[in-house]
Coordinates of C-alpha atoms in Angstrom, one line a residue:
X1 CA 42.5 9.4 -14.6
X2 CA 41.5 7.7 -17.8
X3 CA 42.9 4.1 -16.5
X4 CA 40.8 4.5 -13.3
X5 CA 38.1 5.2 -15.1
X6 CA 38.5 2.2 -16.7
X7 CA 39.1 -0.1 -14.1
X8 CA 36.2 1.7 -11.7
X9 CA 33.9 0.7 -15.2
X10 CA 35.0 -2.9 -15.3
X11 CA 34.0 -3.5 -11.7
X12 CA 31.6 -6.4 -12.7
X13 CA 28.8 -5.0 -10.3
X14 CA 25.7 -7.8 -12.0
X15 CA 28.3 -10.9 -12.2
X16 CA 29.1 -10.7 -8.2
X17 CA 25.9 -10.2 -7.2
X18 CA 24.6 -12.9 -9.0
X19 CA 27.5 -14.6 -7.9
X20 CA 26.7 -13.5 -3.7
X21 CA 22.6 -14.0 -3.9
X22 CA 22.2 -16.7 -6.1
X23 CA 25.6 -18.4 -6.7
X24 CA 25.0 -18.6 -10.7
X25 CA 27.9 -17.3 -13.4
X26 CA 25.3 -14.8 -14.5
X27 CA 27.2 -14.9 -18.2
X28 CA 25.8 -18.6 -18.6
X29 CA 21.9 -17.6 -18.5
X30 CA 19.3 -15.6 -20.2
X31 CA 20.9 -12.8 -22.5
X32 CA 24.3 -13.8 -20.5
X33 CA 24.8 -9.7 -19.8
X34 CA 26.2 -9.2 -16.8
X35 CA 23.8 -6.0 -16.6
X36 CA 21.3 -5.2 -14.7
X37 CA 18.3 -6.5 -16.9
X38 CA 19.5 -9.7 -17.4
X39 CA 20.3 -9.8 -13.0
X40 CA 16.4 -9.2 -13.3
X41 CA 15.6 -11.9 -15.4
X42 CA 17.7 -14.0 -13.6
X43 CA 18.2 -13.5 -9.9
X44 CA 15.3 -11.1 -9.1
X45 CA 14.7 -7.1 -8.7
X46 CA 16.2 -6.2 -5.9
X47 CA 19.3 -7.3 -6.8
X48 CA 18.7 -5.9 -10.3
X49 CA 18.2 -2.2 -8.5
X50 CA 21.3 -2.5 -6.9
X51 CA 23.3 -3.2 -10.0
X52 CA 21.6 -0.8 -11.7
X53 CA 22.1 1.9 -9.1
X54 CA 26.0 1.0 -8.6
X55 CA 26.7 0.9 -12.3
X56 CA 25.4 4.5 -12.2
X57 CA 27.6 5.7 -10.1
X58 CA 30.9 3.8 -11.3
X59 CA 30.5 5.5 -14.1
X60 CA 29.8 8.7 -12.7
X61 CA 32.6 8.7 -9.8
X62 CA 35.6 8.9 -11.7
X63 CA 34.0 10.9 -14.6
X64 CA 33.1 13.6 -12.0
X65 CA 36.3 13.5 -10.7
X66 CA 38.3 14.6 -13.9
X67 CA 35.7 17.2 -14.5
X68 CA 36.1 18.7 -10.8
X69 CA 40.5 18.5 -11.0
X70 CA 39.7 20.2 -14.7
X71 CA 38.4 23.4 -12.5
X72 CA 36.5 24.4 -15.9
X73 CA 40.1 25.1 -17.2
X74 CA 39.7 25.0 -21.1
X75 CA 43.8 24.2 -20.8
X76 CA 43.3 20.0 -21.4
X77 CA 42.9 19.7 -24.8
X78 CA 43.0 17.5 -27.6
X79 CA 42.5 17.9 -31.5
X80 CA 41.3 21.2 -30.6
X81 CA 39.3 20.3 -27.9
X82 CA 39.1 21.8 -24.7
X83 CA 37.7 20.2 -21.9
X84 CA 38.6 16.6 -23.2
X85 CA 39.8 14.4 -19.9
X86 CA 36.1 14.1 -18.3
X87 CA 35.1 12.7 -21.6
X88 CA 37.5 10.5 -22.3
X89 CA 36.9 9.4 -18.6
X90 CA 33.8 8.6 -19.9
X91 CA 34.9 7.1 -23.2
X92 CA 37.2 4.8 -20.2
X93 CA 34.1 3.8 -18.1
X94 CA 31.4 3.1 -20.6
X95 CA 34.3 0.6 -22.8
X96 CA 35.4 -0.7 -19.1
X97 CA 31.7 -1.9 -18.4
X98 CA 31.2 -4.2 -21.4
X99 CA 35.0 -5.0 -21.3
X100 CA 35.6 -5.6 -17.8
X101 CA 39.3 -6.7 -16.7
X102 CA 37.8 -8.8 -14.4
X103 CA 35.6 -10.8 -16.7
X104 CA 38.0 -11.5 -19.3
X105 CA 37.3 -8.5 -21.2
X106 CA 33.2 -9.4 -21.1
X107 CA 30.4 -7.5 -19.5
X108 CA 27.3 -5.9 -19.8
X109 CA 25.6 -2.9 -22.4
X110 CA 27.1 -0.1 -21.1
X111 CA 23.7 2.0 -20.8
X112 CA 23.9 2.3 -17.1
X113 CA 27.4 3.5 -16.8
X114 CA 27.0 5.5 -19.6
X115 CA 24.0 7.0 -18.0
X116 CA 26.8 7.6 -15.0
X117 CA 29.0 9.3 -17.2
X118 CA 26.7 11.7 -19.0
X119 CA 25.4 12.5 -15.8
X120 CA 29.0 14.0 -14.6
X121 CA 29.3 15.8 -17.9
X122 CA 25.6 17.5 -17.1
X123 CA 23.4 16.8 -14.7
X124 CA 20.6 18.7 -16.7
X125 CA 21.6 16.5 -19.7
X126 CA 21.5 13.1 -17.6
X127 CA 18.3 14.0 -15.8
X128 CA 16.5 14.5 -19.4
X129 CA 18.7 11.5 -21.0
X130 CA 16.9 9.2 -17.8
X131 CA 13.1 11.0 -18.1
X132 CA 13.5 9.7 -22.4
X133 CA 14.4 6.0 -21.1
X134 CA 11.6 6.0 -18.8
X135 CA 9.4 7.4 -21.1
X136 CA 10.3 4.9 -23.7
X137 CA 10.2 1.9 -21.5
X138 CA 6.6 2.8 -20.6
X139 CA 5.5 2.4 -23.7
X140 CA 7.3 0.2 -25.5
X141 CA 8.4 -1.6 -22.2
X142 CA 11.6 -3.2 -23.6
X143 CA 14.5 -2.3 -22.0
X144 CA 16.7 -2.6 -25.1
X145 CA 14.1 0.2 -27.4
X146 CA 14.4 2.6 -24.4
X147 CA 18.3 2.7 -24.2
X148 CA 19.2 2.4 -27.5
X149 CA 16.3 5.3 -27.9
X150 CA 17.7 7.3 -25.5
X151 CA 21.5 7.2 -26.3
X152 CA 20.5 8.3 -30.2
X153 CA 19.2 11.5 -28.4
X154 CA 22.4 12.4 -26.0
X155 CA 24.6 14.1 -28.7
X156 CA 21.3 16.6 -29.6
X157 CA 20.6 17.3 -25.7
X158 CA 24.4 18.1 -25.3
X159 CA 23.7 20.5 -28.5
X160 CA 20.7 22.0 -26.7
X161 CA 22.5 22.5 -23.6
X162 CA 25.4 24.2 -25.2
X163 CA 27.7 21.7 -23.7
X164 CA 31.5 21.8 -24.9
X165 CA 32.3 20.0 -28.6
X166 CA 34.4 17.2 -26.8
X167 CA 30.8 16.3 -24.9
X168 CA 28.9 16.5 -28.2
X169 CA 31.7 13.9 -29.3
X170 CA 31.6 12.1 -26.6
X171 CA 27.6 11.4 -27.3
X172 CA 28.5 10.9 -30.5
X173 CA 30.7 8.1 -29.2
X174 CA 28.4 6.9 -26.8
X175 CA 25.6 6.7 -30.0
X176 CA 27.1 4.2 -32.1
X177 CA 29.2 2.0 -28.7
X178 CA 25.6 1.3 -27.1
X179 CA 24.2 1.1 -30.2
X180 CA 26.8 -2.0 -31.2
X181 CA 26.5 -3.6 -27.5
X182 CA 23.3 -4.1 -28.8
X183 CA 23.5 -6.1 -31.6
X184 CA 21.9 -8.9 -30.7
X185 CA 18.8 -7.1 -28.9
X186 CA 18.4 -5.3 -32.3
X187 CA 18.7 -8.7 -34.3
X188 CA 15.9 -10.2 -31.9
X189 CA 13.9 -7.4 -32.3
X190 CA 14.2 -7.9 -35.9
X191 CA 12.7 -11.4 -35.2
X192 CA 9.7 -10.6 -32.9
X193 CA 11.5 -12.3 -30.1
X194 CA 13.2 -9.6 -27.5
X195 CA 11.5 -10.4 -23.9
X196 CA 9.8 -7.3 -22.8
X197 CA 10.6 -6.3 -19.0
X198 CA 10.1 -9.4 -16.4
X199 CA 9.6 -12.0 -19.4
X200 CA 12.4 -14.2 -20.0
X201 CA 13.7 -14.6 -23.3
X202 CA 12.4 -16.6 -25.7
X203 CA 13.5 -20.3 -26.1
X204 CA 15.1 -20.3 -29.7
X205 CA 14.1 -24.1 -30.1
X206 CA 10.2 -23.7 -29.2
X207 CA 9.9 -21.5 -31.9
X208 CA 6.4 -20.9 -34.0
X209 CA 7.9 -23.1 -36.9
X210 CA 7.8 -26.0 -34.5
X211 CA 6.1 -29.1 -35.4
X212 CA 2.5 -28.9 -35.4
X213 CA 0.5 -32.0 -34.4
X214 CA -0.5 -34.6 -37.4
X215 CA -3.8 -34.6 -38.6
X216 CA -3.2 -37.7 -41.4
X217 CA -3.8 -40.9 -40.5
X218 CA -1.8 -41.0 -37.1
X219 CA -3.6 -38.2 -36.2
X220 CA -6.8 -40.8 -36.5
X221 CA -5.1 -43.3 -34.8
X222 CA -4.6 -40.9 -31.8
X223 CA -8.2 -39.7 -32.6
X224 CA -9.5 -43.9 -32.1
X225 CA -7.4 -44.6 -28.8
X226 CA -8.7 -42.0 -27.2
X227 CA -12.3 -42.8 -27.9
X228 CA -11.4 -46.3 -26.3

């Protein structure tokens, strides 16, 4: 179960679709994610919804499965823990995403899968994890704030819902994976320069350091030619 979890999370849902509507490698522009934020930056939002939609679910499908052949038997354990398979399912999916088999061990952020997986777990913990995103986004409206927001609050709704200690690991998990996909999101928003949703990222070389025109004595030769 844990190997088709990882293969169903590699599927690179963002990089064929890009591939199908637009015929770009969507890895060679803007962030070069292959999820579905950078697919709406780069090939538009319908495309974008179905990525976002599918990536959901392939990290939902298998994830639900292990927790539907583990019958709420407490009998799979590990380190203690019962009811581990579904959430190392999950573990399998959300690494499989931004390390896709397909891609040469490359992909996207993992929030949507992971959003998949948690779902599985708890669909009570999902629906609240997806209301804080939304939330979030609206009013910060970066994509990158409202997941990495979100995910910091999945181990303390699992708490709240009373959910198994192998799903408050599993957030946990989650927590710091999504966090380190993000790297470079947190880095430019360290810099001022992470695109809010349906801009397109900033050019690194037009940059508010760039030269400003010359006011010196070219700048009076420019001044005198146009006068002519």
């Amino acid at each position: 179960m844990i190997a088709i979890a990882f293969v169903a999370g590699s599927i690179p849902t963002g990089y064929w679709v890009a591939k199908a509507v637009k015929g770009i490698d969507i890895r060679e522009h803007g962030s070069k994610s292959t999820g579905a934020t950078n697919v709406l930056r780069c090939v538009g939002k319908g495309p974008a919804l179905f990525v976002f939609l599918f990536d959901i679910f392939k990290g939902y499908a298998p994830v639900a499965a292990a927790v539907y052949l583990d019958g709420g038997r407490a009998d799979w354990t590990i380190f203690g823990l019962a009811h581990t398979c579904a959430p190392l399912c999950a573990v399998a999916a959300l690494v499989g995403h931004s390390k896709s088999i397909f891609l040469g061990f490359q992909g996207g952020k993992s929030a949507a899968t992971g959003l998949g997986t948690v779902t599985a777990l708890n669909p009570l913990v999902g629906g609240v994890l997806f209301a804080t995103w939304l939330l979030i986004l609206g009013i910060t409206k970066i994509v990158s704030v409202a997941s990495i927001g979100a995910v910091w609050m999945l181990p303390v709704y699992f708490w709240l819902f009373h959910d198994p200690a192998a799903h408050i690991a599993y957030g946990f998990t989650a927590l710091v994976y999504v966090t380190w996909r993000h790297k470079a999101n947190i880095k430019r928003l360290m810099e001022g320069t992470e695109p809010k949703i349906g801009q397109k990222p900033k050019d690194p070389g037009t940059s508010n350091n760039a030269p400003k025109a010359e006011t010196s004595e070219s700048g009076k030769g420019t001044e005198t030619g146009s006068r002519a």
